């Protein structure tokens, strides 16, 4: 059986960014998911959520849970990522100064998402949007 | 380990209203048969329900002052918050001597225990930097909260006993040396700002047993001390702590005793939860120490105190002024003050027996929640529609506990009977 949760991430609202990952964390903790996996999902999803707010005018996150793994699909209709390889480098950031002033945009978002998940795939089309799919094995 | 909670219900006073169920940070209370019922496994002894109940139906559990007659020799362990209850107090010896006049045979300040904990903590953190940030284990509610909700943070809990337990160890040692009495003839009596300390004595975490024999309330001791307090030349010199020790009574006090600026101090249970969530998600980094107190303002905000927490804090600041930073304590033998039992995760909020079961129940809860009106009115006795959905799926409630479901059911029943 597959469990599915869907969240809408609103654009440009930092005070609300993180609500989706907080809710997923709460739910997974009530299930028999190993707590290390809960933490990985929460951290990776939070980073993704923040990226969607900063770069992509928000989007939709869908989380699938089954007995073997948790899959997070973060889909946005943002500008797309011109150079995925470069974007994956630690410290590389295109965040504007006002975002950095808030303590974000350190260039660790995508690298952290990769670090905390077992699989990560980025599908991006310039001008159309990006879909990041992350998987955490249980 | 026996489950113990430091709050009881006065059924006669309970009106079955929704104040406590709404306020409880772990959603541990339900109204059933018009009375508030505490789900013991979920309760972390934070005292929020005691604070909010307009009918005073939530009773903190602690020992009566008469407990001092149960022992041949008694040592009072005043929490530093006690000093914050009195107006214009310039010298803690006035309070400490009043405790002797009240009938205690000896006094050992918890603030002295606190200074020992501060010193040992400084050394421990320096010797084990890999465990940073360390989370304070002084507040029993915080330790209980971490144990049931933040399994990933258990390894960050500072493995050192609370000032109360440390003071108790040293107080009993001293009393046994002084009197030659066996341990069980000596009563170590903590004068507490909060009932959670009762829980940490009855059902300790991290240690096998507490050396504290009884817990009495500051609010019960306070009126007995007032007439006995005088600044006379006959007073003994008892005070054995300085700024560091008495500052533990307020939020930030424990952290400042570590002599580092690299700390965070949060107080009030909802703020504490937010900090723990952020810490778990690695949104907080590079800190040495996280001080967390369930009560607003720190221990001065405990439910067994008399004075407003913020006024109490101001009084502590005033009292601190002419005190030495700290007194010198004998810390040559401190092995006993380290926690020696593993703190285990208690997954009390888990809904299923295994992953398959959990997925099925979570799906059912989500589905049912969508059918409820989403008003979170509390009329069903659960704090939110979500909580009721969970209760129904877990077999703790029925759909018709929701008044909207009940209304539809009655409507349907009437239609059937009309036909």
Coordinates of C-alpha atoms in Angstrom, one line a residue:
Chain A
X1 CA 0.0 0.0 0.0
X2 CA 1.2 3.5 -0.9
X3 CA 0.5 6.5 1.2
X4 CA 0.4 9.9 -0.6
X5 CA 0.6 13.4 0.9
X6 CA 0.4 16.5 -1.3
X7 CA 1.5 20.0 -0.2
X8 CA 1.3 23.4 -2.0
X9 CA 4.4 25.6 -1.4
X10 CA 3.5 29.2 -1.6
X11 CA 6.0 31.6 -3.2
X12 CA 7.9 34.3 -1.4
X13 CA 6.7 33.5 2.1
X14 CA 9.7 32.5 4.2
X15 CA 7.7 32.5 7.4
X16 CA 5.7 29.6 6.0
X17 CA 8.5 27.7 4.2
X18 CA 9.1 24.6 6.1
X19 CA 5.5 23.9 6.9
X20 CA 5.3 20.9 4.6
X21 CA 8.5 19.3 5.9
X22 CA 7.3 19.9 9.5
X23 CA 4.0 18.2 8.8
X24 CA 5.6 15.2 7.1
X25 CA 8.0 14.8 10.0
X26 CA 5.2 14.8 12.4
X27 CA 3.3 12.2 10.5
X28 CA 6.3 9.9 9.8
X29 CA 7.2 10.0 13.6
X30 CA 3.7 8.5 14.3
X31 CA 4.5 5.7 11.9
X32 CA 7.1 3.0 12.3
X33 CA 9.6 4.8 10.1
X34 CA 13.2 4.6 11.6
X35 CA 13.9 7.9 13.2
X36 CA 17.1 8.4 11.3
X37 CA 15.1 8.2 8.1
X38 CA 12.5 10.7 9.4
X39 CA 15.3 13.1 10.0
X40 CA 16.8 12.6 6.5
X41 CA 13.4 13.2 4.9
X42 CA 12.7 16.3 7.0
X43 CA 16.1 17.9 6.3
X44 CA 16.1 17.1 2.5
X45 CA 12.5 18.2 2.1
X46 CA 13.0 21.4 4.0
X47 CA 16.0 22.3 1.8
X48 CA 13.9 21.6 -1.3
X49 CA 11.0 23.6 0.0
X50 CA 13.2 26.6 0.6
X51 CA 14.6 26.3 -2.9
X52 CA 11.1 26.3 -4.3
X53 CA 10.3 29.6 -2.4
X54 CA 13.6 31.3 -3.3
X55 CA 14.0 30.3 -7.0
X56 CA 10.8 29.0 -8.4
X57 CA 7.7 30.8 -7.1
X58 CA 6.6 27.8 -5.1
X59 CA 5.2 24.6 -6.4
X60 CA 3.8 21.3 -5.4
X61 CA 5.4 18.6 -3.2
X62 CA 4.1 15.1 -3.3
X63 CA 5.4 12.5 -0.8
X64 CA 4.9 8.8 -1.3
X65 CA 5.4 6.4 1.6
X66 CA 5.5 2.6 1.4
X67 CA 7.1 -0.1 3.5
X68 CA 10.4 0.1 1.6
X69 CA 11.1 3.7 0.9
X70 CA 9.9 7.3 1.0
X71 CA 9.8 9.3 -2.2
X72 CA 9.5 13.1 -2.4
X73 CA 8.6 14.7 -5.7
X74 CA 9.1 18.5 -5.7
X75 CA 7.7 20.1 -8.8
X76 CA 7.9 23.7 -9.7
X77 CA 7.2 25.9 -12.8
X78 CA 10.3 28.1 -12.1
X79 CA 13.1 29.2 -14.4
X80 CA 14.8 25.8 -14.5
X81 CA 18.5 25.2 -13.7
X82 CA 20.9 26.1 -16.5
X83 CA 23.8 24.0 -15.2
X84 CA 22.8 21.2 -12.9
X85 CA 26.4 20.0 -12.3
X86 CA 27.4 23.5 -11.2
X87 CA 24.3 23.8 -9.0
X88 CA 25.2 20.6 -7.2
X89 CA 28.6 22.0 -6.1
X90 CA 28.8 23.0 -2.4
X91 CA 28.8 26.7 -2.0
X92 CA 27.5 27.5 -5.5
X93 CA 24.6 29.9 -5.1
X94 CA 22.6 32.2 -7.4
X95 CA 20.5 33.5 -4.5
X96 CA 20.2 37.3 -4.5
X97 CA 21.6 39.4 -1.7
X98 CA 18.2 40.0 0.1
X99 CA 17.9 36.2 0.4
X100 CA 21.4 35.8 1.7
X101 CA 20.7 38.5 4.3
X102 CA 18.1 36.2 5.7
X103 CA 20.6 33.5 6.2
X104 CA 19.7 31.4 3.2
X105 CA 21.5 30.9 -0.1
X106 CA 24.7 29.4 1.2
X107 CA 24.9 27.1 -1.7
X108 CA 24.3 24.0 0.4
X109 CA 20.6 23.3 -0.6
X110 CA 21.0 20.8 -3.4
X111 CA 24.2 19.2 -2.0
X112 CA 22.4 18.6 1.3
X113 CA 19.4 17.2 -0.4
X114 CA 21.7 14.7 -2.1
X115 CA 23.6 14.0 1.1
X116 CA 20.5 13.1 3.1
X117 CA 18.8 11.0 0.5
X118 CA 19.7 7.6 -1.1
X119 CA 18.7 8.7 -4.6
X120 CA 18.1 12.1 -6.2
X121 CA 17.1 13.0 -9.7
X122 CA 16.7 16.4 -11.2
X123 CA 14.6 17.0 -14.3
X124 CA 14.8 20.6 -15.5
X125 CA 13.8 22.5 -18.5
X126 CA 14.8 26.1 -18.9
X127 CA 11.8 28.4 -18.8
X128 CA 9.4 25.5 -17.9
X129 CA 10.4 24.3 -14.4
X130 CA 12.2 21.7 -12.4
X131 CA 11.2 18.5 -10.8
X132 CA 13.4 17.1 -8.1
X133 CA 12.7 13.5 -7.1
X134 CA 14.4 12.2 -3.9
X135 CA 14.2 8.7 -2.3
X136 CA 15.1 7.6 1.2
X137 CA 15.3 3.9 1.7
X138 CA 13.8 2.4 4.8
Chain B
X1 CA 9.9 1.6 35.1
X2 CA 6.8 2.8 36.8
X3 CA 4.9 5.5 35.0
X4 CA 4.2 8.5 37.2
X5 CA 2.6 11.9 36.5
X6 CA 2.6 14.8 38.8
X7 CA -0.9 16.1 37.9
X8 CA -4.2 14.7 39.2
X9 CA -7.7 15.6 38.4
X10 CA -10.2 16.9 41.0
X11 CA -13.3 15.4 39.4
X12 CA -15.7 17.5 41.4
X13 CA -14.1 20.7 40.1
X14 CA -13.6 19.6 36.5
X15 CA -16.3 21.1 34.3
X16 CA -15.2 19.1 31.2
X17 CA -14.4 22.3 29.3
X18 CA -11.8 22.5 26.6
X19 CA -9.2 24.7 28.1
X20 CA -6.7 22.0 29.1
X21 CA -7.1 19.8 26.0
X22 CA -6.4 22.9 23.8
X23 CA -3.3 23.9 25.8
X24 CA -1.6 20.6 26.2
X25 CA 1.6 20.6 24.1
X26 CA 1.6 16.8 23.6
X27 CA -2.2 16.5 23.1
X28 CA -2.3 14.2 26.2
X29 CA -5.7 15.2 27.5
X30 CA -9.2 14.2 26.3
X31 CA -12.6 15.0 27.8
X32 CA -14.4 11.8 28.3
X33 CA -17.8 11.6 30.2
X34 CA -17.5 15.3 30.9
X35 CA -14.2 15.0 32.7
X36 CA -10.6 15.7 31.6
X37 CA -8.7 12.5 31.3
X38 CA -4.9 12.4 31.0
X39 CA -3.3 9.9 28.7
X40 CA -0.4 9.1 31.0
X41 CA 2.1 7.9 28.3
X42 CA 1.8 11.2 26.4
X43 CA 2.1 13.5 29.5
X44 CA 5.5 15.2 30.0
X45 CA 4.7 16.9 33.3
X46 CA 5.0 20.4 31.9
X47 CA 2.2 21.9 34.1
X48 CA 0.5 23.8 31.3
X49 CA -2.9 22.3 32.2
X50 CA -2.4 23.3 35.9
X51 CA -1.7 26.8 34.7
X52 CA -4.6 27.1 32.3
X53 CA -7.5 25.4 34.2
X54 CA -9.9 28.1 35.3
X55 CA -11.6 25.8 37.8
X56 CA -8.4 24.7 39.5
X57 CA -9.3 21.1 38.8
X58 CA -5.8 20.1 37.8
X59 CA -3.9 19.4 41.0
X60 CA -0.1 19.3 41.1
X61 CA 1.2 16.3 43.1
X62 CA 3.8 16.9 45.8
X63 CA 4.4 16.0 49.5
X64 CA 2.9 17.9 52.4
X65 CA 5.3 19.9 54.6
X66 CA 4.4 17.5 57.5
X67 CA 6.7 15.0 55.7
X68 CA 9.6 16.4 57.7
X69 CA 8.2 14.5 60.8
X70 CA 8.8 11.2 59.0
X71 CA 12.5 11.3 59.5
X72 CA 14.9 11.4 62.4
X73 CA 17.1 14.1 60.7
X74 CA 16.0 16.3 57.8
X75 CA 17.9 18.3 55.3
X76 CA 16.1 21.1 53.3
X77 CA 17.2 21.5 49.7
X78 CA 15.8 24.9 48.7
X79 CA 15.6 25.5 44.9
X80 CA 17.1 29.0 44.2
X81 CA 13.7 30.0 43.0
X82 CA 12.7 30.1 46.7
X83 CA 14.9 33.3 47.2
X84 CA 13.0 35.0 44.4
X85 CA 9.7 34.9 46.3
X86 CA 10.6 37.5 48.9
X87 CA 10.6 41.3 48.7
X88 CA 13.8 43.2 49.3
X89 CA 15.8 40.1 50.2
X90 CA 19.5 41.1 50.4
X91 CA 20.9 38.0 52.0
X92 CA 20.0 34.4 51.3
X93 CA 21.1 33.4 54.9
X94 CA 17.9 35.0 56.1
X95 CA 15.9 32.4 54.2
X96 CA 18.3 29.6 55.0
X97 CA 18.2 30.3 58.8
X98 CA 14.4 30.5 58.6
X99 CA 14.4 27.0 57.2
X100 CA 16.3 25.8 60.3
X101 CA 13.9 27.6 62.6
X102 CA 11.0 26.0 60.8
X103 CA 12.3 22.6 61.9
X104 CA 14.8 21.3 59.3
X105 CA 18.1 20.1 60.9
X106 CA 20.3 21.1 58.1
X107 CA 20.1 23.0 54.8
X108 CA 21.9 22.3 51.5
X109 CA 21.4 24.8 48.8
X110 CA 20.4 23.4 45.4
X111 CA 22.2 26.5 44.0
X112 CA 25.4 24.9 45.5
X113 CA 24.5 21.7 43.6
X114 CA 24.0 23.9 40.5
X115 CA 27.5 25.3 40.8
X116 CA 28.9 21.8 41.0
X117 CA 26.9 20.9 37.9
X118 CA 28.2 24.0 36.1
X119 CA 31.8 23.2 36.9
X120 CA 31.5 19.5 35.9
X121 CA 29.5 20.5 32.7
X122 CA 32.2 22.9 31.6
X123 CA 34.8 20.2 32.0
X124 CA 32.7 17.6 30.3
X125 CA 31.8 19.7 27.3
X126 CA 35.4 20.7 26.8
X127 CA 36.5 17.1 27.0
X128 CA 33.8 15.9 24.6
X129 CA 33.3 18.6 22.0
X130 CA 32.0 15.9 19.5
X131 CA 28.6 15.8 21.2
X132 CA 27.9 19.5 20.7
X133 CA 25.4 21.1 21.0
X134 CA 24.6 19.7 24.4
X135 CA 21.0 19.9 25.6
X136 CA 20.4 20.7 29.2
X137 CA 18.9 17.9 31.3
X138 CA 17.9 20.0 34.3
X139 CA 14.3 20.4 33.4
X140 CA 12.5 17.1 33.8
X141 CA 9.8 18.0 31.3
X142 CA 12.3 18.8 28.6
X143 CA 14.0 15.4 29.1
X144 CA 10.6 13.7 29.0
X145 CA 9.7 15.6 25.8
X146 CA 12.9 14.6 24.1
X147 CA 12.4 11.0 25.1
X148 CA 9.0 10.7 23.5
X149 CA 9.3 13.1 20.5
X150 CA 12.9 13.7 19.5
X151 CA 14.7 10.4 19.3
X152 CA 17.4 11.9 17.1
X153 CA 18.3 14.4 19.9
X154 CA 18.7 11.9 22.8
X155 CA 22.4 11.6 22.1
X156 CA 22.8 15.4 22.7
X157 CA 21.4 15.3 26.2
X158 CA 24.0 16.4 28.7
X159 CA 24.7 13.2 30.8
X160 CA 24.8 15.0 34.1
X161 CA 22.3 14.9 37.0
X162 CA 20.2 17.9 37.8
X163 CA 21.3 20.3 40.6
X164 CA 18.5 18.9 42.8
X165 CA 19.9 15.3 42.5
X166 CA 23.5 16.5 42.9
X167 CA 22.6 18.5 46.0
X168 CA 20.8 15.5 47.4
X169 CA 23.8 13.2 46.9
X170 CA 26.1 15.7 48.7
X171 CA 23.5 16.5 51.4
X172 CA 23.1 12.9 52.4
X173 CA 26.8 12.3 52.5
X174 CA 27.3 15.3 54.8
X175 CA 24.3 14.3 57.0
X176 CA 25.5 10.8 57.4
X177 CA 29.0 11.9 58.3
X178 CA 27.7 14.5 60.7
X179 CA 25.1 12.4 62.5
X180 CA 26.3 8.8 62.0
X181 CA 22.7 7.9 61.2
X182 CA 21.9 5.3 58.5
X183 CA 20.8 6.7 55.2
X184 CA 17.1 5.8 55.7
X185 CA 16.8 7.8 58.9
X186 CA 17.8 11.0 57.0
X187 CA 15.2 12.8 55.0
X188 CA 16.4 14.8 52.0
X189 CA 13.6 17.2 51.2
X190 CA 13.5 19.3 48.1
X191 CA 11.6 22.6 48.2
X192 CA 10.4 22.8 44.6
X193 CA 9.1 25.4 42.1
X194 CA 7.4 22.7 40.1
X195 CA 5.6 19.3 40.3
X196 CA 7.7 17.8 37.5
X197 CA 10.5 17.4 40.1
X198 CA 8.2 15.0 41.9
X199 CA 8.1 12.9 38.7
X200 CA 11.8 13.0 38.4
X201 CA 12.1 11.7 42.0
X202 CA 9.5 9.0 41.6
X203 CA 10.4 7.9 38.1
X204 CA 13.9 9.2 37.4
X205 CA 15.4 9.1 33.9
X206 CA 19.2 8.5 33.4
X207 CA 19.8 7.5 37.0
X208 CA 18.7 4.4 39.0
X209 CA 17.1 6.4 41.9
X210 CA 17.0 9.9 43.2
X211 CA 18.5 10.7 46.6
X212 CA 15.6 13.1 47.2
X213 CA 13.1 11.6 49.7
X214 CA 10.3 14.1 49.4
X215 CA 9.3 17.1 47.3
X216 CA 7.4 20.0 49.0
X217 CA 6.1 23.1 47.3
X218 CA 7.6 26.5 47.5
X219 CA 4.1 27.9 47.9
X220 CA 3.5 25.7 51.0
X221 CA 6.8 26.7 52.6
X222 CA 6.6 30.4 51.8
X223 CA 3.9 31.4 54.4
X224 CA 5.7 29.3 57.1
X225 CA 9.0 31.0 56.4
X226 CA 7.7 34.6 56.4
X227 CA 7.3 35.1 60.2
X228 CA 10.7 33.3 60.8
X229 CA 12.8 35.5 58.6
X230 CA 15.0 38.0 60.4
X231 CA 18.4 39.5 59.8
X232 CA 19.8 38.8 63.3
X233 CA 23.4 38.4 64.4
X234 CA 22.5 34.9 65.7
X235 CA 22.1 33.7 62.1
X236 CA 24.5 31.0 61.0
X237 CA 26.5 31.4 57.9
X238 CA 24.9 28.8 55.7
X239 CA 24.9 30.4 52.2
X240 CA 27.2 28.4 50.0
X241 CA 26.5 29.7 46.4
X242 CA 27.1 32.7 44.3
X243 CA 25.7 34.3 41.1
X244 CA 26.1 31.2 39.0
X245 CA 24.1 29.0 41.4
X246 CA 21.1 31.3 42.0
X247 CA 20.9 32.3 38.4
X248 CA 19.9 28.7 37.5
X249 CA 16.4 29.8 38.7
X250 CA 15.9 31.9 35.5
X251 CA 16.1 31.1 31.8
X252 CA 19.7 31.6 30.6
X253 CA 21.2 31.0 34.1
X254 CA 22.5 27.5 33.5
X255 CA 24.0 28.5 30.2
X256 CA 25.8 31.6 31.6
X257 CA 27.4 29.3 34.2
X258 CA 29.1 27.5 31.3
X259 CA 31.1 30.7 30.6
X260 CA 30.4 30.6 26.9
X261 CA 28.5 33.0 24.7
X262 CA 27.8 30.3 22.2
X263 CA 24.5 29.1 23.6
X264 CA 20.8 29.4 23.1
X265 CA 18.3 29.5 26.0
X266 CA 14.6 29.0 25.4
X267 CA 11.7 28.9 27.9
X268 CA 8.0 28.2 27.7
X269 CA 7.1 24.7 26.4
X270 CA 6.0 25.8 22.9
X271 CA 9.2 27.7 22.3
X272 CA 11.1 24.7 23.6
X273 CA 9.4 22.4 21.1
X274 CA 10.2 24.9 18.2
X275 CA 13.8 24.9 19.2
X276 CA 14.0 21.1 19.3
X277 CA 12.3 20.8 15.9
X278 CA 14.8 23.3 14.4
X279 CA 17.7 21.5 16.1
X280 CA 16.5 18.1 14.7
X281 CA 16.3 19.6 11.2
X282 CA 19.8 21.0 11.5
X283 CA 18.5 24.6 11.2
X284 CA 20.5 25.5 14.3
X285 CA 24.3 24.8 14.1
X286 CA 27.6 25.8 15.7
X287 CA 26.2 26.1 19.2
X288 CA 27.9 24.6 22.3
X289 CA 24.8 24.4 24.5
X290 CA 21.0 24.5 24.4
X291 CA 19.3 25.5 27.6
X292 CA 15.6 24.6 27.7
X293 CA 13.0 25.3 30.4
X294 CA 9.4 24.2 30.1
X295 CA 8.1 27.1 32.2
X296 CA 8.0 30.7 31.1
X297 CA 11.0 32.6 32.4
X298 CA 12.6 29.3 33.6
X299 CA 12.1 27.7 37.0
X300 CA 10.8 31.0 38.4
X301 CA 7.7 30.3 36.2
X302 CA 7.0 27.0 37.9
X303 CA 3.4 26.2 39.0
X304 CA 4.4 25.8 42.7
X305 CA 5.7 29.3 43.1
X306 CA 4.1 32.4 44.6
X307 CA 5.6 35.3 42.7
X308 CA 5.0 36.3 39.1
X309 CA 7.9 34.8 37.1
X310 CA 9.1 38.1 35.7
X311 CA 9.0 39.9 39.0
X312 CA 10.8 36.9 40.5
X313 CA 13.5 37.2 37.8
X314 CA 14.0 40.8 38.7
X315 CA 14.4 39.9 42.4
X316 CA 17.0 37.3 41.5
X317 CA 18.9 40.0 39.5
X318 CA 18.8 42.3 42.6
X319 CA 19.9 39.6 44.9
X320 CA 22.8 38.6 42.6
X321 CA 24.3 42.0 42.7
X322 CA 26.5 41.7 45.7
X323 CA 27.2 38.0 45.5
X324 CA 30.5 36.4 44.4
X325 CA 30.5 34.7 41.0
X326 CA 30.6 31.3 42.5
X327 CA 31.6 29.6 45.8
X328 CA 34.4 27.0 45.8
X329 CA 33.0 23.5 46.0
X330 CA 34.7 20.2 46.6
X331 CA 34.4 18.5 43.2
X332 CA 37.0 15.8 43.9
X333 CA 34.4 13.0 44.0
X334 CA 31.8 13.7 41.3
X335 CA 31.5 10.3 39.6
X336 CA 28.1 9.9 41.2
X337 CA 26.7 12.9 39.4
X338 CA 26.9 11.6 35.9
X339 CA 23.9 9.9 34.4
X340 CA 24.5 6.2 34.3
X341 CA 21.4 4.8 32.6
X342 CA 20.8 5.0 28.9
X343 CA 17.9 7.3 28.0
X344 CA 15.7 5.3 25.6
X345 CA 13.3 6.5 23.0
X346 CA 9.7 5.9 24.0
X347 CA 7.6 5.9 20.7
X348 CA 4.4 6.5 22.6
X349 CA 2.8 8.4 19.7
X350 CA 3.2 5.6 17.2
X351 CA -0.1 4.4 15.6
X352 CA 0.9 1.0 14.2
X353 CA 2.5 -2.2 15.2
X354 CA 4.6 -2.2 12.1
X355 CA 5.1 -0.1 8.9
X356 CA 2.3 -1.9 7.0
X357 CA -0.2 -1.3 9.9
X358 CA 1.0 2.3 10.3
X359 CA 0.5 3.1 6.6
X360 CA -3.0 1.7 6.7
X361 CA -4.0 3.6 9.8
X362 CA -2.4 6.8 8.6
X363 CA -4.4 6.6 5.4
X364 CA -7.6 5.9 7.4
X365 CA -6.9 8.9 9.7
X366 CA -6.3 11.2 6.7
X367 CA -9.5 10.0 5.1
X368 CA -11.6 10.4 8.2
X369 CA -10.1 13.8 9.1
X370 CA -11.3 15.2 5.7
X371 CA -14.9 14.2 6.7
X372 CA -14.8 16.2 9.9
X373 CA -15.7 19.9 9.8
X374 CA -12.2 21.1 10.6
X375 CA -13.4 23.6 13.2
X376 CA -11.1 22.1 15.9
X377 CA -13.9 23.1 18.3
X378 CA -13.0 20.5 21.0
X379 CA -16.6 19.6 21.7
X380 CA -15.8 16.0 21.0
X381 CA -13.2 16.0 23.8
X382 CA -10.2 15.9 21.5
X383 CA -8.1 19.0 20.9
X384 CA -8.4 19.0 17.1
X385 CA -10.4 17.2 14.3
X386 CA -7.1 15.5 13.4
X387 CA -6.7 14.2 17.0
X388 CA -10.3 12.9 17.0
X389 CA -9.7 11.1 13.6
X390 CA -6.7 9.5 15.2
X391 CA -8.6 8.5 18.3
X392 CA -11.4 6.9 16.2
X393 CA -9.0 4.9 14.1
X394 CA -7.1 3.9 17.2
X395 CA -10.3 2.8 18.9
X396 CA -10.3 5.4 21.6
X397 CA -13.4 7.3 20.3
X398 CA -16.2 7.1 17.8
X399 CA -17.2 9.3 14.9
X400 CA -20.3 10.3 16.7
X401 CA -18.3 12.1 19.3
X402 CA -18.2 14.8 16.7
X403 CA -21.3 16.9 17.2
X404 CA -21.7 17.3 13.4
X405 CA -21.7 13.6 12.9
X406 CA -24.1 13.2 15.8
X407 CA -26.4 15.8 14.3
X408 CA -26.5 14.0 11.0
X409 CA -27.1 10.7 12.8
X410 CA -30.0 12.1 14.8
X411 CA -31.4 13.7 11.6
X412 CA -31.2 10.3 9.8
X413 CA -32.7 8.5 12.8
X414 CA -35.6 10.9 12.8
X415 CA -36.2 10.5 9.1
X416 CA -36.3 6.7 9.5
X417 CA -38.8 6.9 12.3
X418 CA -41.0 9.3 10.4
X419 CA -41.1 6.9 7.5

